[in-house]
Coordinates of C-alpha atoms and ligand atoms in Angstrom, one line a residue:
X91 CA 26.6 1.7 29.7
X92 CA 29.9 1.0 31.7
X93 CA 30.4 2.9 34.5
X94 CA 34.5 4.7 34.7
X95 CA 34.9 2.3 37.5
X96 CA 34.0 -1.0 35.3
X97 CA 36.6 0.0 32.9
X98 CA 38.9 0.9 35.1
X99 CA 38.5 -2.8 36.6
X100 CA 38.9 -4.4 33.0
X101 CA 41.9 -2.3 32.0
X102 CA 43.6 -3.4 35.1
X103 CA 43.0 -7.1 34.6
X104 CA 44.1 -6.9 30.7
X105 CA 47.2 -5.5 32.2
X106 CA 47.6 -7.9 34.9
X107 CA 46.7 -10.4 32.4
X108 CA 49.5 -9.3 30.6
X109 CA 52.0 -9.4 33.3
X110 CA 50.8 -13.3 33.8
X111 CA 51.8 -14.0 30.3
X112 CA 48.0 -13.8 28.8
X113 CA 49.2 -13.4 25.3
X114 CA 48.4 -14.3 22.2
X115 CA 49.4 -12.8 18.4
X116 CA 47.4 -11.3 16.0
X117 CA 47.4 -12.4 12.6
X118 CA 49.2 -8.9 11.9
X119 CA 51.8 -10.3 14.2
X120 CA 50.8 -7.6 17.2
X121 CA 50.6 -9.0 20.8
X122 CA 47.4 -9.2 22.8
X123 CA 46.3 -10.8 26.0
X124 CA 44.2 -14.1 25.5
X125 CA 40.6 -13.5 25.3
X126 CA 39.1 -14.1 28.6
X127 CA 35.8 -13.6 30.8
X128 CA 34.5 -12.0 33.8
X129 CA 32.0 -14.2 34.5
X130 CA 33.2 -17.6 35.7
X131 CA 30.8 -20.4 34.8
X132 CA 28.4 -21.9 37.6
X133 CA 28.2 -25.4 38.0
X134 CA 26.5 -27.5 40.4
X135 CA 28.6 -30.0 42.6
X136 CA 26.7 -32.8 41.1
X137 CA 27.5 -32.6 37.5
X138 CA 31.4 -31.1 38.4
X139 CA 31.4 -35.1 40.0
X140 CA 30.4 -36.7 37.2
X141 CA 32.6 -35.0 34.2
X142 CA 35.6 -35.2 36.9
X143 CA 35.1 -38.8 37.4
X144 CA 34.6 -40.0 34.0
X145 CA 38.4 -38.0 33.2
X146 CA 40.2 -41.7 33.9
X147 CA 37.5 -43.5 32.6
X148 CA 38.3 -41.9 29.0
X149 CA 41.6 -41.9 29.5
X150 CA 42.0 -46.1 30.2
X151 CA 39.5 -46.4 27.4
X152 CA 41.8 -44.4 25.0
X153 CA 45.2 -46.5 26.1
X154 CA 42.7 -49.8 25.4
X155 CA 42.1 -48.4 22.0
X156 CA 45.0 -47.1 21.0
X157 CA 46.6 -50.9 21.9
X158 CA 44.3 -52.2 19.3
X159 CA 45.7 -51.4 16.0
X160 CA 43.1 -54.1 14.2
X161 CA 40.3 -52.1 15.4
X162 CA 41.8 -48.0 14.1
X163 CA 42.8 -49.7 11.1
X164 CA 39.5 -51.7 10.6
X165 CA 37.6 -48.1 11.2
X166 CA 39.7 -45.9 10.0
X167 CA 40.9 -47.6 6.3
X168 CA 37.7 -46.6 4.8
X169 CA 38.0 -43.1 6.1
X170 CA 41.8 -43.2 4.9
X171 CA 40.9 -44.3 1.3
X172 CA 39.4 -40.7 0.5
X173 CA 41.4 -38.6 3.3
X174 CA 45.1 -38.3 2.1
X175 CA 46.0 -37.0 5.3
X176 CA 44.3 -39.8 7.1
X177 CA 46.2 -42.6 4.8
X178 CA 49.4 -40.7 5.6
X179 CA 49.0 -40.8 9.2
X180 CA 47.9 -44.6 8.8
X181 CA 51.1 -44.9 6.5
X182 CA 53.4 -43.8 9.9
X183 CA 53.0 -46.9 11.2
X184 CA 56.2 -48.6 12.5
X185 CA 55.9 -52.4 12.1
X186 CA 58.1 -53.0 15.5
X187 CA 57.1 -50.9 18.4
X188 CA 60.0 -48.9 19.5
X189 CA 58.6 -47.4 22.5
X190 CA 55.9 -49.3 24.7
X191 CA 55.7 -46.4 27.4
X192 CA 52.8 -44.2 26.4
X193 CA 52.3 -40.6 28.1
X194 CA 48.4 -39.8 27.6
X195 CA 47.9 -35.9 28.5
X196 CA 44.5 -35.5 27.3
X197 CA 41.7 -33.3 27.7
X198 CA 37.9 -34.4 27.7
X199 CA 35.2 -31.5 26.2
X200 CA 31.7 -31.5 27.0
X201 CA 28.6 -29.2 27.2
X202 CA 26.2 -29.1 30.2
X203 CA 22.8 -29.1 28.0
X204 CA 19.9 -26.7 28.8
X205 CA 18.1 -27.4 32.3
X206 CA 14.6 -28.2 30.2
X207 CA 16.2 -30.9 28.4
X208 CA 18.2 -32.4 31.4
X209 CA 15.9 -35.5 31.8
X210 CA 15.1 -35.4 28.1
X211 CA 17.0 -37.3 25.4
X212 CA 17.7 -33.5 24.0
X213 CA 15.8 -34.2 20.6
X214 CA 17.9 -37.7 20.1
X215 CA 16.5 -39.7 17.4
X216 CA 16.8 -42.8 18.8
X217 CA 15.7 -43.0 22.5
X218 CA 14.9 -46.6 23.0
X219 CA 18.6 -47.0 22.4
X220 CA 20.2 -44.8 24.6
X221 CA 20.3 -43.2 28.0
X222 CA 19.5 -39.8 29.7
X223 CA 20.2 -39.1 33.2
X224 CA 23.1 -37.2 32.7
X225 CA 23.1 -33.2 31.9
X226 CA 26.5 -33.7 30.3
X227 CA 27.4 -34.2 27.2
X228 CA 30.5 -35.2 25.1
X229 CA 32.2 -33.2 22.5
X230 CA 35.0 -34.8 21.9
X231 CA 38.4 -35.9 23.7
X232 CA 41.5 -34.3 22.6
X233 CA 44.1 -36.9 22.8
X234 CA 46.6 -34.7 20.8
X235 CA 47.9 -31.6 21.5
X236 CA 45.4 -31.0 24.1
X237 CA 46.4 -27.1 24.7
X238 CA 45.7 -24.1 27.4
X239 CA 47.2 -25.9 30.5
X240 CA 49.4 -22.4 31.2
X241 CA 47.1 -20.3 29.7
X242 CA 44.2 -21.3 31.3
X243 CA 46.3 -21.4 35.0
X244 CA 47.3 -18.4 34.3
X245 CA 43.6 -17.2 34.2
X246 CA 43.0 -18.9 37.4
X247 CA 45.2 -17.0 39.1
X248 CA 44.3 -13.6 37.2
X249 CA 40.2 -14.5 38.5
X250 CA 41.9 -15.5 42.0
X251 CA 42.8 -11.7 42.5
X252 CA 40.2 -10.5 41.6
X253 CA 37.9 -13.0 44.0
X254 CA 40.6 -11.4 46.8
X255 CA 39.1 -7.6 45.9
X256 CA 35.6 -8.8 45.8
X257 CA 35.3 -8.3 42.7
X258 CA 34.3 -11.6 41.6
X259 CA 32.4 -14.7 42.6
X260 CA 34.5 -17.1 44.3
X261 CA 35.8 -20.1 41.4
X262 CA 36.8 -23.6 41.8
X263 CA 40.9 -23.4 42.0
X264 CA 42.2 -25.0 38.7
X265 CA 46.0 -25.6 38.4
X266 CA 46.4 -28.0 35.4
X267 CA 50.0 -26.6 34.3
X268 CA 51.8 -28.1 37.3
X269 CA 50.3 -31.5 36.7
X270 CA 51.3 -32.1 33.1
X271 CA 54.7 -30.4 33.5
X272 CA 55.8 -33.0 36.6
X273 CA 54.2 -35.6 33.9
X274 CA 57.0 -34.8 31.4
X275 CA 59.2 -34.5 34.5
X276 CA 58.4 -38.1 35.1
X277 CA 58.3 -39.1 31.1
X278 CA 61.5 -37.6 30.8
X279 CA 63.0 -39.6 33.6
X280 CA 61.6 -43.1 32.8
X281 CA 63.2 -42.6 29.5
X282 CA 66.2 -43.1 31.4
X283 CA 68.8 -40.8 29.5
X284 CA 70.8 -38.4 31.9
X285 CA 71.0 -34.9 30.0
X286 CA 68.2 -35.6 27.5
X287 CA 65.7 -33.0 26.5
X288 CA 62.1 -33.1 25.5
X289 CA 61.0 -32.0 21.6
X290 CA 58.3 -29.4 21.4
X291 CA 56.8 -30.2 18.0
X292 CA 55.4 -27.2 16.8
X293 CA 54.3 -24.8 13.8
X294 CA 56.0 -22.3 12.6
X295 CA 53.3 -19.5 13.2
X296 CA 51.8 -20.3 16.3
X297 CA 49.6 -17.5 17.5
X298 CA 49.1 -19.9 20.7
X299 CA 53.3 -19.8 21.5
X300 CA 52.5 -18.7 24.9
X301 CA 50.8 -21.3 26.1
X302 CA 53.8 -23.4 25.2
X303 CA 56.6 -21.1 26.1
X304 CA 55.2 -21.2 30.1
X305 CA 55.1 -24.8 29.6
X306 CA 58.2 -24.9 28.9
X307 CA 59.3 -22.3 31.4
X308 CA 57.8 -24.4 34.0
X309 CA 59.7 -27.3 33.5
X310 CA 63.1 -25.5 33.6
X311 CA 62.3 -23.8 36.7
X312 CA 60.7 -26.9 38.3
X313 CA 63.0 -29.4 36.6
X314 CA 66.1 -27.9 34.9
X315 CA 64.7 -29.9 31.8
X316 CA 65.6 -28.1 28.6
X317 CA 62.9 -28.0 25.9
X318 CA 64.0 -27.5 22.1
X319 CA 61.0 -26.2 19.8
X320 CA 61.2 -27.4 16.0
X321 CA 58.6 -28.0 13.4
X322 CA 58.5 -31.2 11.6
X323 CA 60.9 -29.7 8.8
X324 CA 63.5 -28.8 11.2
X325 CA 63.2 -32.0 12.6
X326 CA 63.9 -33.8 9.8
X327 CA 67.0 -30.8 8.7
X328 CA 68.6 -31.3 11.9
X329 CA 68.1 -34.8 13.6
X330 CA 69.1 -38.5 13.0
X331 CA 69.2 -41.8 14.6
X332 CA 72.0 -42.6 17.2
X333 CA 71.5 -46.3 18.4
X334 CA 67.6 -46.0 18.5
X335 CA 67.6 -42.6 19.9
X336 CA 65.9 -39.8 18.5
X337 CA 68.8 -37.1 18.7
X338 CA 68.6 -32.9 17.8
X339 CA 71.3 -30.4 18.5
X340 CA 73.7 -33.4 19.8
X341 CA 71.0 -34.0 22.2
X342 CA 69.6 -37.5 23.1
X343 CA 65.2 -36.4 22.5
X344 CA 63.4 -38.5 25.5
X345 CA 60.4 -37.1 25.2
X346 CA 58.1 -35.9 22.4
X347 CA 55.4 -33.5 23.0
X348 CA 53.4 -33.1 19.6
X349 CA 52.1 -29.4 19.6
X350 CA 52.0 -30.1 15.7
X351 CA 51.4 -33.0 13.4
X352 CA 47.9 -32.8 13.7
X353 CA 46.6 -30.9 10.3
X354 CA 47.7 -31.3 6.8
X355 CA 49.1 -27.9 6.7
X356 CA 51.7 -29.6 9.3
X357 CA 52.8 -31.5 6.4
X358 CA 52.9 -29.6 3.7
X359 CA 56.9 -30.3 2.6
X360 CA 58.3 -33.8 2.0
X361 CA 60.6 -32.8 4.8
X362 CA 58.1 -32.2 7.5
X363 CA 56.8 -35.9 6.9
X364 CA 59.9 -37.5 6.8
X365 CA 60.1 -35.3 10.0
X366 CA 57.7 -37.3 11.6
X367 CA 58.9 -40.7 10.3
X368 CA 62.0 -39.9 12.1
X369 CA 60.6 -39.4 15.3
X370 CA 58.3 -42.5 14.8
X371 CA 61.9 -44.3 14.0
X372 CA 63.4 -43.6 17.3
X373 CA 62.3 -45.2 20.7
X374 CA 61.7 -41.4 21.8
X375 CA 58.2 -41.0 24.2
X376 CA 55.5 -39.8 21.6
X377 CA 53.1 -37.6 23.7
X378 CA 50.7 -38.7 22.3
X379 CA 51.8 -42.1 20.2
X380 CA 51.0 -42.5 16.6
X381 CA 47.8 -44.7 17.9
X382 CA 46.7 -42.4 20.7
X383 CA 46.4 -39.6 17.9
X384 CA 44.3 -42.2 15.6
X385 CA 42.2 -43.4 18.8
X386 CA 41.2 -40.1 19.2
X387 CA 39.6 -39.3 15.9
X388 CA 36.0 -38.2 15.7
X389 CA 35.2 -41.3 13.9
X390 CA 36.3 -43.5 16.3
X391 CA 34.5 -41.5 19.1
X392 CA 31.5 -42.6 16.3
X393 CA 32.3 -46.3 16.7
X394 CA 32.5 -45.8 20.4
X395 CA 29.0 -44.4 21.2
X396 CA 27.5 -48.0 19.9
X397 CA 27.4 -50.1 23.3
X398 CA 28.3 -53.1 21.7
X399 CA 31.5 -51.8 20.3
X400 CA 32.3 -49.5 23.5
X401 CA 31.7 -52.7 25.9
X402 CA 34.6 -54.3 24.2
X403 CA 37.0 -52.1 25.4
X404 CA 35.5 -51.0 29.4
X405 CA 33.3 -52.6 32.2
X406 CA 29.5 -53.0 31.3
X407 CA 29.3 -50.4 34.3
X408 CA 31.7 -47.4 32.7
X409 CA 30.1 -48.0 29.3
X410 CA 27.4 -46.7 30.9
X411 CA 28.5 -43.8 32.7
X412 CA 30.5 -43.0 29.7
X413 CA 27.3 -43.5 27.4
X414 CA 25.2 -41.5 29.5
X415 CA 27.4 -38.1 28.3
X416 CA 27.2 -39.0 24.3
X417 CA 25.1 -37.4 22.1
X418 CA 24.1 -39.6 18.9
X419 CA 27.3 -39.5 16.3
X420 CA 25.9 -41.1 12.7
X421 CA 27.7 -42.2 9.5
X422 CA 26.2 -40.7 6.8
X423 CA 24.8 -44.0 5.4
X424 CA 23.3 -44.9 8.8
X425 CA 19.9 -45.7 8.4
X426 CA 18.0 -43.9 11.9
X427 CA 14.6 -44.1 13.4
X428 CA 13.0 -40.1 13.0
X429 CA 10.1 -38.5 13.2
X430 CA 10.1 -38.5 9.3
X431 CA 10.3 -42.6 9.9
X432 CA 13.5 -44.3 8.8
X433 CA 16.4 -42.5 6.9
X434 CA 19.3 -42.3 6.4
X435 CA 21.3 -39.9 8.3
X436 CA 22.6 -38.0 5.3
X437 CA 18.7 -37.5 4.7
X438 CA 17.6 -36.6 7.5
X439 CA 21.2 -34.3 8.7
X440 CA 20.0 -32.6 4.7
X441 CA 16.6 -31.8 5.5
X442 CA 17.3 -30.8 9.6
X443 CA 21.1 -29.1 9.5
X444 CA 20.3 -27.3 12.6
X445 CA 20.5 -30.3 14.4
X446 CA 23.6 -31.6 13.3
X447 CA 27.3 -30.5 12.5
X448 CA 29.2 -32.6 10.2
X449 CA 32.8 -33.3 11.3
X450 CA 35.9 -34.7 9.3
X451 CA 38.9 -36.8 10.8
X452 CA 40.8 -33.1 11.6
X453 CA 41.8 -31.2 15.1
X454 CA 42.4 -28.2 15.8
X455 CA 39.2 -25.9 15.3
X456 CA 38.0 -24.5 11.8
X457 CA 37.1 -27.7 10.0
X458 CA 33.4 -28.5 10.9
X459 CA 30.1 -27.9 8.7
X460 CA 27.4 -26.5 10.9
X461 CA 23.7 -25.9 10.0
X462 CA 23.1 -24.4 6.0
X463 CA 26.3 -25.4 5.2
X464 CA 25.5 -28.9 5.4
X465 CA 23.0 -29.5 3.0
X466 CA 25.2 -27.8 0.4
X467 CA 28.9 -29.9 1.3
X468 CA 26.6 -33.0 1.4
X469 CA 25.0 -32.2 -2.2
X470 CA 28.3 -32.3 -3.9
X471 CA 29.7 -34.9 -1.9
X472 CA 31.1 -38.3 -4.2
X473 CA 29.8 -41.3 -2.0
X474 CA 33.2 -42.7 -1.6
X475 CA 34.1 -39.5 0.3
X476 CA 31.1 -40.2 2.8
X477 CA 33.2 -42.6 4.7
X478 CA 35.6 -39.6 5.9
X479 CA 32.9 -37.9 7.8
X480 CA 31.0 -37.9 10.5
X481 CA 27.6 -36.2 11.8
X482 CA 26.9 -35.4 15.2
X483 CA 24.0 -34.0 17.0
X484 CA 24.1 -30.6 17.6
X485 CA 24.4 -30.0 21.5
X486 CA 21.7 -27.5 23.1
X487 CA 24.0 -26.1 25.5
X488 CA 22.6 -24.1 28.9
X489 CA 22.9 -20.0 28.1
X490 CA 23.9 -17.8 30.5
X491 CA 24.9 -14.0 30.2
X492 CA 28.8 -12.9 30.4
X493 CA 31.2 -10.0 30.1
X494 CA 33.8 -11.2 27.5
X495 CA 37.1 -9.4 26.8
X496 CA 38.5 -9.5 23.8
X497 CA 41.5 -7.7 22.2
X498 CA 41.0 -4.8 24.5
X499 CA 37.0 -4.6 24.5
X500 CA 34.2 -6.0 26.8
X501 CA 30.6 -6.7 25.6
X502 CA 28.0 -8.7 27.8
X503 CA 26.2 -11.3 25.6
X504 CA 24.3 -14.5 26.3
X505 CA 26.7 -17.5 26.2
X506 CA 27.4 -20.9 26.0
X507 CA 30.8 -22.8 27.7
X508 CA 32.8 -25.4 27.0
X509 CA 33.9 -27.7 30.2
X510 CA 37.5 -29.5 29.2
X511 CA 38.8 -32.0 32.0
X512 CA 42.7 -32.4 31.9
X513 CA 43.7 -36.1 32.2
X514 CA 46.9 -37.7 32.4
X515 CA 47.7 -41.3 32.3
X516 CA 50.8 -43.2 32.2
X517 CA 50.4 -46.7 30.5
X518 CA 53.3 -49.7 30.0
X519 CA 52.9 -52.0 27.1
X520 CA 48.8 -51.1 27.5
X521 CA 49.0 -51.4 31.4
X522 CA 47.9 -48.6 32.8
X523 CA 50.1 -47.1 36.2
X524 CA 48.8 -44.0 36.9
X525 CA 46.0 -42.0 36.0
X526 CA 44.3 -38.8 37.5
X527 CA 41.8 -36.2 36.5
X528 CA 43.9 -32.6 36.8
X529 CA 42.2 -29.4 36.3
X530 CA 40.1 -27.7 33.9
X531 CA 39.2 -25.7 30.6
X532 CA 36.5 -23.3 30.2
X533 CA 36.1 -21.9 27.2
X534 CA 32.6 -19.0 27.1
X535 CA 31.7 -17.7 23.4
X536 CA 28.6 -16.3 22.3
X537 CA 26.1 -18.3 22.0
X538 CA 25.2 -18.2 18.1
X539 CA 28.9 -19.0 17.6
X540 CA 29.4 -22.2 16.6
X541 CA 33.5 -23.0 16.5
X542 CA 35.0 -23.0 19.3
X543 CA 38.7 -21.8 19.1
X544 CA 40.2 -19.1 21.5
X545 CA 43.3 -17.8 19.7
X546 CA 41.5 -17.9 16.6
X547 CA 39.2 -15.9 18.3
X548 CA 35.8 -17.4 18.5
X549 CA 36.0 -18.3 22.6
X550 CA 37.2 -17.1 26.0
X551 CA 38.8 -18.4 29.1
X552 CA 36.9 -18.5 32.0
X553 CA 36.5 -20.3 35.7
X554 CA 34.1 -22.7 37.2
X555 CA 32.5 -21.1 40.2
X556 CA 29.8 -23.7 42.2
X557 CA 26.1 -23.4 41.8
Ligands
LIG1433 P1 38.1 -29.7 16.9 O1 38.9 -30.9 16.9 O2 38.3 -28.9 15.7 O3 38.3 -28.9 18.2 P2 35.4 -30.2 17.9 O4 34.7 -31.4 17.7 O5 35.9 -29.9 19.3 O6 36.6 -30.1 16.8 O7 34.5 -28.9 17.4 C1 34.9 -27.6 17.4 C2 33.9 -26.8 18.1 O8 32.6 -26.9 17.5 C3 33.7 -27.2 19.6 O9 34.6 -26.5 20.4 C4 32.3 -26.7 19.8 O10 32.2 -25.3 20.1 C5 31.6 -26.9 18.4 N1 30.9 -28.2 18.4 C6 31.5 -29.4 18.0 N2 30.6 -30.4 18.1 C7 29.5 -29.9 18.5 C8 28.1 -30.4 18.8 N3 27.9 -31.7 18.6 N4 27.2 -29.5 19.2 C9 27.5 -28.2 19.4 N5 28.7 -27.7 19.1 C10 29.7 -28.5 18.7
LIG1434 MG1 37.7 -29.4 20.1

């Protein structure tokens, strides 16, 4: 039972929540505040260390990637022949480059993996071949539309008061909205164009808009930089080509900043896809580029967890760092060492789903198979389609208990969080000049929840505090 006084405390921070622009929509179209916790996520200085250290290590391994169009094409065709979304994005390609400056604002997800398994290959099939060490371990990097910098700020700041009544733990501060905004501030200015603007991409129904809209804010208080916000059809309706410039409402476009383009429902009218061929035209900055989107596709993160192929692209020293934090990614056809002997992964994922979720080349929440519903997707899969999936381990992430708010409500459950590192990297022509780790994402759902989306519902903000 809550006590007045405990409700009293949550109905203040909703509303203070509110006031910090803590919003998101409903699908009816009413305002709420973002779903958030009360109880920020302890983690020890040690692993903090490692997940913060390995944020330019990703991000230098993306811009390596995302140079090497033989490799996404050689990786990614296969998936493309059965994944018309994947062929179109393939199909974007310019054959001149007409922007070599690349603006990587990425964010890097990961699990911290129950204590009892911290020196334990976690139930990994093939221990001779990899490495433990590490309680960390990769879900996947966002290299497109990587979202939550305000939102997540926002709650910082909302925990921060509350740390000030003592009526929280103290957190680990956690600004990453200042950080990317001066990176478009920067973007926008090596572009070179004196009263350009910068093109929020976007979808029509965004129940996440706020998130943007203090992005944006930001960088017209900070930077007098005006932002225009378009989808992909209104792109296309409104904007041509003047001299190699991508230009919208008689304004020269520097700077890109793809908060759309990254499902199939982005693309659903001829227009919205010669949308993007127009921006793809125009020497505009792409945040992210057509091959930083590919490079971060879950089946190249596949491709990247074999040492060979990950060697090829970082030191013999960061491959390891970086391998320590993977957890075994499969194609279906892979034939595996198990406890059943050898099999294929498809056999083995069928007769142990718990162990595995099944992921297709797709961002943005809502589009994995987890446990029973793998057996039966893989049953009426054609073998051709195979190729457009991947499996991946399913992560035994450390429970803890936390109060969650959502839509008004507060319930104490046991819980498992998702750690996001920010990273942003500036690269020229593949040479990278700057990159730094720059904040964090936590996101706490309950823990027999498998997706992991926070204005679809499923997942909360919350704070690190230290262990
Ligand atoms: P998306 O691009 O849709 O965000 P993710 O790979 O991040 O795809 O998966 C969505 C969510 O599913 C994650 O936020 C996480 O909660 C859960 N998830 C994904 N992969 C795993 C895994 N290997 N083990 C446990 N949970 C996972
Ligand atoms: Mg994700």
């Amino acid at each position: 039972m809550q006590t007045q006084v405990q409700n009293e405390l949550i109905e203040n921070t909703i509303e203070t929540g509110k006031l910090f622009g803590m919003l998101k929509y409903l699908p009816d179209g009413q305002l709420t505040h973002a779903p958030f916790s009360l109880s920020p996520y302890s983690i020890s200085a040690e692993d903090l260390h490692e997940m913060t250290e390995l944020t330019s290590y990703f991000s230098e391994l993306m811009i390596r990637v995302s140079q090497d169009w033989d490799f996404l094409d050689q990786h990614l065709g296969p998936s493309a022949n059965t994944d018309p979304f994947l062929k179109m994005l393939l199909d974007f390609r310019m054959k001149e480059v007409t922007q070599s400056k690349q603006l990587l604002i990425q964010r890097n997800d990961f699990f911290i993996i129950k204590d009892e398994l911290r020196n334990d290959r976690q139930g990994r099939i093939e221990t001779k071949k990899t490495l433990s060490g590490s309680a960390l371990r990769q879900v996947e990097i966002n290299t497109v539309s990587a979202s939550f910098p305000f939102l997540i700020t926002q709650l910082a700041r909302l925990h921060q008061n509350l740390v000030e009544q003592n009526q929280l733990e103290q957190i680990i501060p956690n600004n990453p909205l200042s950080p990317v905004v001066n990176a478009f501030a920067k973007a926008m200015q090596d572009y070179g164009s004196t009263d350009a603007v910068m093109l929020m991409v976007s979808q029509p129904e965004e129940s996440n808009r706020f998130d943007q809209l203090g992005l944006e804010q930001l960088l017209w208080d900070e930077h007098k930089i005006r932002t225009l916000r378009k989808s992909l059809t209104e792109i296309y309706e409104i904007g041509c080509l003047r001299e190699g410039h991508l230009v919208l409402d008689a304004k020269i476009v520097a700077v890109t900043y793809y908060r759309a383009g990254y499902t199939p429902d982005d693309f659903r009218t001829a227009e919205a896809v010669k949308g993007r061929k127009l921006i793809e035209a125009s020497s505009t900055i792409q945040v992210p580029d057509l091959t930083m989107q590919l490079a971060g596709m879950k089946k190249i993160q596949q491709v990247l967890t074999k040492p060979e192929i990950l060697t090829a692209f970082v030191s013999p020293e960061i491959s390891k760092l970086c391998r320590k934090t993977f957890a075994g990614m499969y194609t279906l056809d892979e034939i595996i060492e198990t406890p059943e002997g050898k099999l294929s992964a498809l056999e083995f994922a069928s007769r142990n789903p718990e162990k595995y979720v099944l992921k297709p080349q797709r961002e943005g929440g809502g589009n994995n198979f987890f446990g029973s519903e793998i057996p039966k997707i893989l049953a009426k899969m054609q073998k051709e389609e195979q190729n457009a999936y991947v499996l991946m381990e399913k992560i035994q992430a450390k429970t803890h208990p936390a109060i969650l708010v959502v839509n008004g409500l507060s319930e104490t459950t046991t819980c498992v969080s998702e750690i996001g590192r920010y990273g942003i990297c500036f690269a020229d022509d593949g040479v990278v000049q700057s990159n730094q780790d720059v904040g964090y994402l936590v996101r706490t759902k309950a823990e027999n929840v498998n997706e992991g989306g926070v204005c679809s519902g499923f997942a909360c903000l919350n704070s690190l505090s230290e262990s």
